[in-house]
XYZ file of C-alpha atoms in Angstrom:
625
model
C -1.835 -43.865 153.589
C 1.585 -44.425 152.123
C 4.932 -44.837 153.799
C 8.140 -43.307 152.485
C 10.849 -45.866 151.492
C 13.643 -43.413 152.176
C 12.632 -41.418 155.262
C 10.699 -41.895 158.484
C 7.697 -40.295 156.943
C 4.086 -41.354 156.116
C 1.688 -39.388 153.945
C -2.038 -39.516 154.898
C -5.249 -38.334 153.237
C -8.252 -37.635 155.343
C -11.941 -37.296 154.638
C -11.627 -33.506 154.315
C -9.398 -33.911 151.328
C -6.256 -32.801 153.224
C -2.774 -34.288 152.646
C -0.974 -34.783 156.017
C 2.720 -35.667 156.487
C 3.710 -37.392 159.774
C 6.910 -38.815 161.148
C 7.042 -42.338 162.489
C 6.611 -40.907 166.116
C 3.301 -39.464 164.710
C 4.732 -35.941 164.884
C 2.855 -33.793 162.373
C 5.181 -32.273 159.810
C 2.676 -30.285 157.715
C -0.847 -30.541 156.183
C -2.283 -28.960 153.047
C -5.933 -28.280 152.268
C -7.637 -29.610 149.077
C -7.471 -27.541 145.886
C -11.232 -26.733 146.204
C -14.272 -27.702 148.196
C -15.644 -31.175 147.893
C -12.398 -32.491 146.339
C -10.919 -35.703 147.795
C -7.609 -37.357 147.637
C -7.765 -40.519 145.561
C -4.101 -41.579 145.257
C -0.724 -40.901 146.714
C 2.843 -41.608 145.432
C 6.389 -41.012 146.743
C 9.157 -39.987 144.291
C 11.831 -42.728 144.549
C 14.285 -40.341 146.367
C 11.573 -39.636 148.979
C 11.804 -35.762 148.683
C 8.550 -35.244 146.805
C 5.097 -36.685 147.381
C 2.413 -36.628 144.726
C -1.359 -36.348 145.559
C -3.980 -37.206 142.977
C -7.445 -35.640 143.492
C -11.012 -36.369 142.383
C -11.124 -33.350 140.169
C -8.255 -34.582 137.932
C -5.549 -32.485 139.555
C -2.138 -33.815 140.640
C 0.078 -31.755 142.958
C 3.701 -32.485 143.674
C 4.587 -31.416 147.300
C 8.041 -30.895 148.647
C 8.508 -32.720 151.981
C 10.323 -29.837 153.739
C 7.733 -27.088 153.385
C 4.796 -28.473 151.467
C 5.458 -26.096 148.527
C 3.640 -27.158 145.352
C 6.636 -27.828 142.935
C 4.369 -28.704 140.008
C 0.621 -29.226 139.107
C -0.818 -31.437 136.464
C -4.443 -31.223 135.217
C -6.094 -34.322 133.696
C -9.614 -35.211 132.590
C -11.617 -37.328 134.907
C -10.963 -38.513 138.487
C -7.489 -39.806 139.429
C -7.875 -43.456 140.187
C -4.355 -44.698 140.687
C -0.747 -43.508 140.772
C 2.644 -45.265 140.952
C 6.162 -43.710 140.888
C 8.764 -46.183 139.400
C 12.445 -45.716 139.152
C 14.502 -47.244 136.325
C 16.598 -50.072 137.772
C 20.313 -49.600 138.269
C 22.429 -52.255 140.026
C 23.679 -51.163 143.430
C 27.256 -51.978 142.625
C 27.264 -50.031 139.291
C 27.752 -46.261 139.066
C 25.122 -44.516 136.962
C 26.461 -42.626 133.956
C 24.779 -40.463 131.297
C 26.988 -41.872 128.571
C 27.063 -41.330 125.639
C 25.731 -37.855 126.512
C 27.106 -35.211 128.745
C 25.325 -33.604 131.614
C 23.622 -30.306 130.793
C 26.101 -27.535 131.563
C 23.857 -24.513 130.800
C 24.884 -22.870 133.973
C 28.305 -22.166 132.390
C 26.725 -20.082 129.706
C 23.535 -18.499 131.144
C 23.415 -15.794 133.880
C 21.851 -16.930 137.125
C 18.197 -15.990 137.524
C 17.562 -13.620 140.464
C 14.762 -14.474 142.822
C 11.758 -12.223 142.412
C 10.901 -10.046 145.397
C 7.498 -10.576 147.021
C 6.839 -6.822 146.821
C 7.766 -4.960 143.511
C 8.081 -1.723 145.365
C 11.116 -2.869 147.256
C 13.256 -4.096 144.303
C 16.211 -1.964 145.256
C 15.825 -1.852 148.985
C 15.482 -5.485 150.183
C 17.816 -8.347 149.398
C 15.755 -11.337 148.276
C 16.047 -14.607 150.112
C 18.653 -16.785 148.432
C 17.131 -19.650 146.572
C 17.751 -21.806 143.589
C 15.360 -20.335 140.994
C 16.645 -22.631 138.207
C 15.903 -25.829 140.264
C 12.397 -24.905 141.489
C 11.235 -28.360 140.189
C 13.890 -30.200 142.275
C 15.360 -32.022 139.282
C 19.073 -31.317 139.468
C 19.903 -34.334 141.552
C 17.901 -36.825 139.497
C 20.011 -39.413 137.911
C 18.140 -42.591 136.767
C 14.940 -41.948 134.846
C 11.854 -42.232 137.032
C 8.174 -42.151 135.895
C 4.995 -41.202 137.554
C 2.263 -43.415 136.155
C -1.242 -42.097 136.494
C -4.613 -43.720 135.794
C -7.760 -41.862 135.250
C -11.543 -42.569 135.172
C -11.423 -41.154 131.636
C -9.894 -44.466 130.333
C -6.483 -42.899 129.839
C -3.060 -43.587 131.253
C -0.326 -40.875 131.456
C 3.363 -41.043 132.282
C 5.426 -38.197 133.525
C 9.200 -38.278 133.596
C 10.433 -37.004 137.143
C 6.678 -36.223 137.606
C 7.024 -33.204 135.310
C 7.670 -34.185 131.578
C 4.639 -35.808 129.795
C 6.302 -38.854 128.381
C 3.172 -40.829 127.219
C -0.576 -40.619 127.098
C -2.292 -43.889 126.286
C -5.955 -44.134 125.384
C -6.699 -47.669 126.699
C -8.350 -49.726 123.926
C -11.781 -51.351 124.634
C -11.812 -55.003 125.543
C -14.237 -56.744 123.247
C -17.275 -54.526 123.599
C -16.917 -53.818 127.290
C -16.962 -50.272 128.600
C -13.829 -49.361 130.646
C -14.979 -47.740 133.827
C -11.595 -46.969 135.392
C -8.015 -48.027 135.870
C -7.437 -49.767 139.197
C -3.743 -50.101 138.971
C -0.902 -49.071 136.618
C 2.798 -49.732 136.676
C 5.832 -50.273 134.411
C 8.657 -52.748 134.818
C 11.863 -51.154 136.072
C 13.663 -52.184 132.921
C 10.892 -50.004 131.091
C 10.053 -53.005 128.748
C 6.418 -53.579 129.783
C 3.452 -51.567 131.078
C 0.836 -53.380 133.171
C -2.688 -52.158 133.695
C -5.500 -53.598 135.855
C -8.860 -52.275 134.514
C -12.525 -52.335 135.789
C -15.000 -52.863 132.785
C -18.699 -53.240 132.288
C -20.467 -55.146 129.626
C -23.840 -54.474 127.988
C -25.709 -56.423 130.647
C -24.012 -54.141 133.262
C -21.901 -56.996 134.591
C -18.553 -55.977 135.940
C -15.251 -57.519 135.172
C -11.610 -57.063 136.037
C -8.905 -57.378 133.404
C -5.188 -57.489 133.404
C -3.646 -55.870 130.224
C 0.088 -55.801 129.141
C 1.626 -53.266 126.758
C 4.974 -53.209 124.904
C 7.043 -50.191 125.799
C 10.205 -51.101 123.941
C 10.597 -47.565 122.501
C 10.905 -46.113 125.980
C 13.368 -48.817 126.974
C 15.564 -48.235 124.005
C 15.642 -44.511 124.301
C 15.617 -44.001 128.075
C 18.723 -41.827 128.169
C 17.269 -39.612 125.522
C 14.004 -39.377 127.446
C 15.932 -38.349 130.497
C 17.679 -35.520 128.650
C 14.324 -34.355 127.144
C 12.687 -34.503 130.531
C 15.406 -32.354 132.211
C 15.194 -29.831 129.371
C 11.480 -29.558 129.630
C 11.758 -29.014 133.347
C 14.078 -26.112 132.757
C 11.851 -24.633 130.088
C 8.792 -25.125 132.322
C 10.622 -23.462 135.251
C 11.601 -20.524 133.054
C 7.974 -20.173 131.774
C 6.591 -19.925 135.285
C 9.380 -17.439 136.219
C 8.461 -15.249 133.218
C 4.826 -15.460 134.087
C 5.617 -14.276 137.651
C 7.711 -11.431 136.137
C 4.979 -10.235 133.925
C 2.596 -10.410 136.853
C 4.796 -8.274 139.004
C 5.158 -5.730 136.137
C 1.423 -5.485 135.930
C 1.158 -4.907 139.699
C 4.034 -2.276 139.471
C 2.098 -0.376 136.716
C -0.505 1.942 138.043
C -3.191 3.750 136.147
C -1.571 6.855 137.303
C -2.239 9.148 134.336
C -5.934 8.534 134.084
C -6.783 11.318 136.398
C -4.662 13.820 134.463
C -6.176 12.446 131.238
C -9.693 13.107 132.404
C -8.799 16.609 133.526
C -7.269 17.268 130.044
C -10.429 15.921 128.364
C -12.612 18.280 130.436
C -10.299 21.226 129.573
C -10.573 20.248 125.789
C -14.349 20.186 125.944
C -14.466 23.591 127.650
C -12.221 25.103 124.953
C -14.290 23.431 122.222
C -17.466 24.930 123.672
C -15.848 28.400 123.874
C -14.245 28.145 120.486
C -10.956 29.350 121.797
C -8.493 26.922 120.017
C -6.927 23.625 120.922
C -5.160 22.270 124.031
C -2.004 21.683 121.998
C -1.902 25.344 120.770
C -2.271 26.600 124.330
C 0.664 24.524 125.620
C 2.914 25.298 122.679
C 2.264 29.097 123.076
C 3.157 28.733 126.754
C 6.427 26.973 125.822
C 7.426 29.396 123.170
C 6.234 32.817 124.549
C 5.908 31.999 128.203
C 2.489 33.500 128.378
C -0.494 31.170 129.141
C -4.007 31.745 127.920
C -6.647 32.609 130.555
C -8.219 29.116 130.283
C -4.821 27.382 130.554
C -3.906 29.494 133.581
C -7.168 28.520 135.344
C -6.595 24.895 134.493
C -3.015 24.795 135.760
C -3.701 26.626 138.995
C -7.047 25.200 139.996
C -7.246 21.744 138.402
C -3.700 20.443 138.079
C -1.902 22.408 140.938
C 1.734 22.262 141.770
C 1.420 19.681 144.474
C -0.727 17.395 142.289
C 1.926 17.623 139.552
C 4.706 16.732 142.055
C 2.798 13.759 143.354
C 2.015 12.620 139.777
C 5.609 12.944 138.706
C 6.882 10.909 141.716
C 4.280 8.164 141.049
C 5.268 7.836 137.425
C 8.983 7.744 138.096
C 8.598 5.117 140.790
C 6.199 2.946 138.787
C 8.320 3.117 135.591
C 11.553 2.574 137.342
C 10.206 -0.641 138.983
C 9.011 -1.926 135.597
C 12.287 -1.096 134.014
C 14.183 -3.008 136.642
C 11.895 -6.066 136.118
C 12.474 -5.892 132.304
C 16.212 -5.546 132.544
C 17.073 -7.808 135.454
C 14.406 -10.487 134.949
C 12.384 -10.464 131.751
C 15.097 -10.129 129.238
C 17.310 -12.665 131.095
C 14.675 -15.306 131.422
C 13.446 -14.955 127.799
C 17.000 -15.426 126.457
C 17.413 -18.439 128.691
C 14.281 -19.997 127.105
C 15.744 -19.335 123.646
C 18.899 -21.217 124.687
C 17.068 -24.291 125.883
C 14.768 -24.366 122.830
C 17.737 -24.065 120.598
C 19.367 -27.120 122.233
C 16.143 -29.054 121.860
C 15.985 -28.109 118.239
C 19.445 -29.453 117.793
C 18.417 -32.680 119.416
C 15.431 -33.007 117.049
C 17.753 -32.972 114.081
C 19.032 -36.395 115.209
C 16.052 -38.302 114.240
C 17.154 -41.884 115.168
C 17.645 -40.786 118.752
C 15.355 -37.849 119.531
C 13.132 -37.264 116.487
C 11.656 -40.733 116.794
C 10.343 -39.764 120.238
C 8.281 -36.904 118.821
C 10.659 -33.953 118.842
C 10.035 -32.166 115.569
C 12.330 -29.466 114.146
C 9.570 -27.419 112.518
C 7.463 -26.971 115.775
C 10.592 -26.138 117.724
C 11.674 -23.628 115.134
C 8.248 -21.981 115.373
C 8.574 -21.885 119.174
C 12.054 -20.245 118.821
C 10.767 -17.593 116.452
C 7.857 -16.819 118.808
C 10.190 -16.373 121.817
C 12.383 -14.246 119.642
C 9.530 -11.907 118.914
C 8.966 -11.784 122.655
C 12.569 -10.757 123.304
C 12.289 -7.993 120.710
C 9.072 -6.861 122.352
C 10.748 -6.588 125.752
C 13.555 -4.558 124.249
C 10.989 -2.320 122.627
C 9.252 -1.945 126.070
C 12.502 -0.923 127.653
C 13.018 1.723 125.030
C 9.463 3.061 125.476
C 10.053 3.306 129.221
C 13.354 5.191 128.771
C 11.726 7.616 126.467
C 8.722 8.076 128.716
C 10.790 8.763 131.859
C 12.984 11.215 129.927
C 10.049 13.133 128.335
C 7.850 13.133 131.594
C 10.747 14.503 133.599
C 11.286 17.343 131.176
C 7.545 18.096 130.743
C 6.758 18.001 134.485
C 9.858 20.079 135.423
C 8.953 22.770 132.877
C 5.213 22.687 133.942
C 5.971 22.783 137.672
C 8.169 25.952 137.129
C 5.314 27.577 135.174
C 2.843 26.896 137.903
C 5.116 28.194 140.625
C 5.650 31.418 138.785
C 1.971 31.839 138.192
C 1.420 31.401 141.917
C 4.069 34.141 142.569
C 6.253 31.582 144.300
C 9.952 31.254 143.641
C 10.760 27.853 141.940
C 13.784 25.862 143.133
C 17.016 27.068 141.583
C 17.944 23.787 140.078
C 14.667 23.743 138.042
C 14.855 27.268 136.610
C 17.473 26.602 134.016
C 16.258 24.855 130.821
C 18.562 23.993 127.978
C 17.544 23.930 124.338
C 17.728 20.108 124.688
C 15.107 20.144 127.442
C 12.839 22.437 125.377
C 13.114 19.972 122.461
C 11.979 17.156 124.787
C 8.935 19.206 125.943
C 8.086 20.103 122.278
C 8.273 16.413 121.210
C 6.183 15.397 124.228
C 3.482 17.871 123.247
C 3.599 16.843 119.645
C 3.354 13.117 120.379
C 0.767 13.249 123.014
C -1.413 16.437 122.493
C -1.355 17.396 118.842
C -3.355 14.321 117.580
C -6.259 15.015 119.866
C -9.542 16.191 118.270
C -12.935 16.280 119.893
C -15.642 15.632 117.248
C -19.046 17.175 117.533
C -20.713 13.904 118.348
C -18.225 13.084 121.115
C -18.885 14.146 124.700
C -16.686 14.050 127.738
C -18.893 11.359 129.346
C -18.688 9.198 126.209
C -14.923 9.475 126.012
C -14.494 8.600 129.718
C -16.874 5.676 129.395
C -14.955 4.270 126.406
C -11.441 4.037 127.786
C -10.149 2.427 124.575
C -11.245 5.183 122.256
C -8.179 6.352 120.250
C -9.179 9.995 120.175
C -8.091 10.350 123.807
C -4.779 11.759 124.969
C -1.981 9.219 124.943
C 0.145 10.334 127.832
C 0.713 6.886 129.148
C 2.205 4.182 126.683
C 3.707 1.614 128.963
C 0.405 0.142 130.303
C -0.858 -0.896 126.842
C 2.029 -3.529 126.697
C 0.633 -5.235 129.862
C -2.860 -5.718 128.492
C -4.247 -8.607 126.537
C -5.139 -6.477 123.480
C -3.440 -4.891 120.518
C -1.335 -1.762 121.039
C -3.245 1.456 120.663
C -0.218 3.541 120.061
C 2.597 1.273 118.517
C 5.972 2.824 118.071
C 6.910 4.128 114.602
C 9.602 1.842 113.335
C 9.563 2.905 109.726
C 12.633 5.216 110.315
C 14.602 2.416 112.038
C 17.797 1.790 109.838
C 17.617 -1.957 110.448
C 13.916 -2.139 109.443
C 14.639 -0.117 106.281
C 17.630 -2.328 105.443
C 15.543 -5.564 106.009
C 12.630 -4.274 103.918
C 14.953 -3.232 101.154
C 16.620 -6.601 100.956
C 14.565 -9.197 99.244
C 16.447 -12.137 100.827
C 15.826 -10.885 104.387
C 12.087 -10.167 104.223
C 11.109 -13.632 105.412
C 14.348 -15.246 106.458
C 13.996 -18.055 108.865
C 16.889 -16.841 111.071
C 15.443 -13.386 111.695
C 12.934 -13.083 114.496
C 9.664 -11.556 113.238
C 8.627 -8.112 114.595
C 5.029 -8.085 115.927
C 4.513 -4.328 115.905
C 0.874 -4.348 116.889
C 0.899 -7.072 119.627
C 1.371 -6.382 123.311
C 3.822 -8.072 125.502
C 1.081 -10.147 127.154
C -0.276 -11.283 123.811
C 3.174 -12.467 122.834
C 3.522 -14.303 126.052
C 0.357 -16.260 125.263
C 1.798 -17.061 121.896
C 5.006 -18.170 123.474
C 3.117 -20.506 125.872
C 1.123 -22.007 123.035
C 4.051 -22.571 120.738
C 6.240 -24.217 123.467
C 3.349 -26.536 124.418
C 2.876 -27.487 120.716
C 6.516 -28.453 120.473
C 7.168 -30.137 123.811
C 3.850 -31.997 124.453
C 3.898 -33.962 121.125
C 6.196 -36.805 122.381
C 3.542 -37.916 124.824
C 1.163 -38.811 121.923
C 3.888 -40.274 119.679
C 5.207 -42.541 122.511
C 1.662 -43.428 123.576
C 0.775 -44.544 119.985
C 3.879 -46.713 119.907
C 2.630 -48.917 122.760
C 1.008 -52.137 121.612
C -1.252 -54.344 123.633
C 0.400 -57.739 124.156
C -2.163 -59.541 126.190
C -5.554 -59.086 127.907
C -6.718 -61.600 130.586
C -9.943 -61.575 132.570
C -9.156 -61.947 136.218
C -12.564 -62.191 137.720
C -16.259 -61.098 137.532
C -18.142 -59.329 140.324
C -21.321 -57.630 141.206
C -20.924 -53.897 141.000
C -24.011 -53.314 142.945
C -22.407 -54.725 146.070
C -21.448 -51.504 148.100
C -19.039 -53.558 150.262
C -16.901 -54.833 147.474
C -13.843 -52.875 146.501
C -11.188 -54.758 144.714
C -7.602 -54.305 145.909
C -4.757 -54.472 143.417
C -0.990 -54.194 143.958
C 1.830 -54.490 141.330
C 5.624 -54.623 141.757
C 8.703 -55.758 139.951
C 11.510 -58.274 140.785
C 14.655 -57.013 138.944
C 16.857 -59.947 139.447
C 14.341 -62.399 137.909
C 12.914 -59.715 135.514
C 9.364 -60.483 136.664
C 6.266 -58.387 137.054
C 3.902 -59.270 139.868
C 0.283 -58.560 140.280
C -1.542 -59.243 143.534
C -5.310 -58.723 143.919
C -8.344 -59.766 146.034
C -11.641 -60.866 144.491
C -13.687 -60.990 147.622
C -15.389 -58.419 149.805
C -12.995 -57.119 152.502
C -11.965 -58.394 154.951
C -10.940 -61.521 153.187
C -8.261 -64.233 153.802
C -7.597 -65.145 150.184
C -5.737 -63.350 147.295
C -4.254 -64.175 144.000
C -0.652 -63.665 142.804
C 0.223 -63.486 139.085
C 3.781 -63.298 137.738
C 5.023 -62.793 134.168
C 8.239 -61.863 132.423
C 8.657 -58.124 132.206
C 10.503 -58.144 128.853
C 8.012 -57.781 126.059
C 7.836 -61.196 124.177
C 4.919 -62.896 122.493
C 6.308 -66.256 123.837
C 6.205 -65.039 127.518
C 3.769 -66.896 129.691
C 2.025 -66.228 133.054
C 1.863 -68.043 136.236
C -0.735 -67.732 139.015
C -1.378 -68.919 142.427
C -4.257 -68.367 144.814
C -3.576 -68.699 148.524
C -5.407 -68.280 151.825
C -3.851 -66.658 154.921
C -4.790 -68.250 158.211
C -3.719 -67.938 161.887
C -0.077 -69.110 161.987
C -0.243 -69.929 165.765
C -3.258 -72.266 165.335
C -2.255 -75.745 164.087
C -5.844 -76.776 163.413
C -6.515 -73.687 161.226
C -3.175 -74.226 159.507
C -4.034 -77.913 158.647
C -7.530 -76.893 157.350
C -6.200 -74.203 155.078
C -6.008 -75.045 151.459
C -4.031 -73.899 148.506
C -5.986 -73.540 145.359
C -5.139 -73.243 141.622
C -1.436 -73.689 142.036
């Protein structure tokens, strides 16, 4: 149970693993189920502005929920059970106005086109106006001024920090104390001046005796570069938002694509096997003779009238046009825009990394960011290639189906529509190219049978009518476009200085769009997750103090720990109980938050009695002052 410091809200976790939000009047706002069965909530934390609540679960997952609608803004996955969480905001005096100086606020909105919200249904891209929403601010970071950190402790002996709850700032592997085994982190916090990290740990020695320790770590690197960390965190939030938008776009493209030509492909395979058995030529020859002389072979006429039919061809053509048009809209309006936006933000991060004293020291490396930029550039080129393939496919399919539909109508002694009868030489060329590219390569070997070909859907000896779907699969392209005649490719290959130039995006001719998306995710993660390890390694343990020993076999004993900061006195306070609950005694420890070897600690143990009972008050004692 945790109260919000900004609004009249309280976040609760019940035994079913649900997170429930209530108002002070106990009016229920919303509730969310656990991520999976048998998962319980282990910690809660409010973002300092009160608009987001974080829930840490027993399976190592952390979800950030928006208080208005319980939407999951971001998810984090860690090893081990979440044992504690604290959300700390950097201190800023109330009478002082926060400024990002010496840096300017990110003004990417002045240069990048606004991302359009994705429709819930790909089939209504042009019919329904999407609900207006801020796609770029899906992580709710635009209004964040001072740096705030979500500190997370795990049972895996690790502590993680996330700027604004999103950007992994630090990951610290807690060092062993003497030879004791660290069981879990009971409490973790950082001073609001970002100078000192404080951890309360539960350990176990070789004799299986349990101890509780207070450890302090120096975090001067974060304190001295807090404005740079803020800029990096906001950039990371933008890149992460764009990656999720790109993933949603590719997912909708996969849903929009239908395996619409498999039925026609199987019919053509059956037709090819019949012609092979009869020894009457090839499928390609039959269609070319029909195109040139207007006379079909008996086998082709039977195939067109009985197997393909005019109505079936109309339905197939409509399905192809609808599917390809939806994919094309997603590519042009969403995929290309978001991939170019990712390039923009990565280029800015690469520029930051060149200033080593400010950003490079935090773990931003120019080489990894350059690799990420090149990978995203390859993705941009592949999206343009896909758009060209869709354009050519729609153009060729329209010409081919139009010609074939007129042929079937005439064979059926029906009058075709007047607007379809006329065919220009340009249309005939389209049909001839379509037959050449999709039919002429097909050969049916003696050892191949129709059943084997249909069972092996990836076999390259099949017809290749459909070329778009291969870009949306996690495998190499079966029919990559021929780029050898491209003037730019010829120029690049002929110029020695341009063959492997670091400015030119590499062309991944054999990879699919989905494969390049995976490469993009990996390259971005390698470049933007490195600062967490660099900053974590910079933290040095200043002190380690044993607080108390206890019997871990006692099922009623659960130590309670709470830590907070006094900004005026620059003090860190730790309060804990060392007796089974309920108890009337606790211990308060305070120490200077600024990291210094000369800093000392003060501790007081006090007992709370009944204030309205003079006798109990007189008998109460104060110990270890």
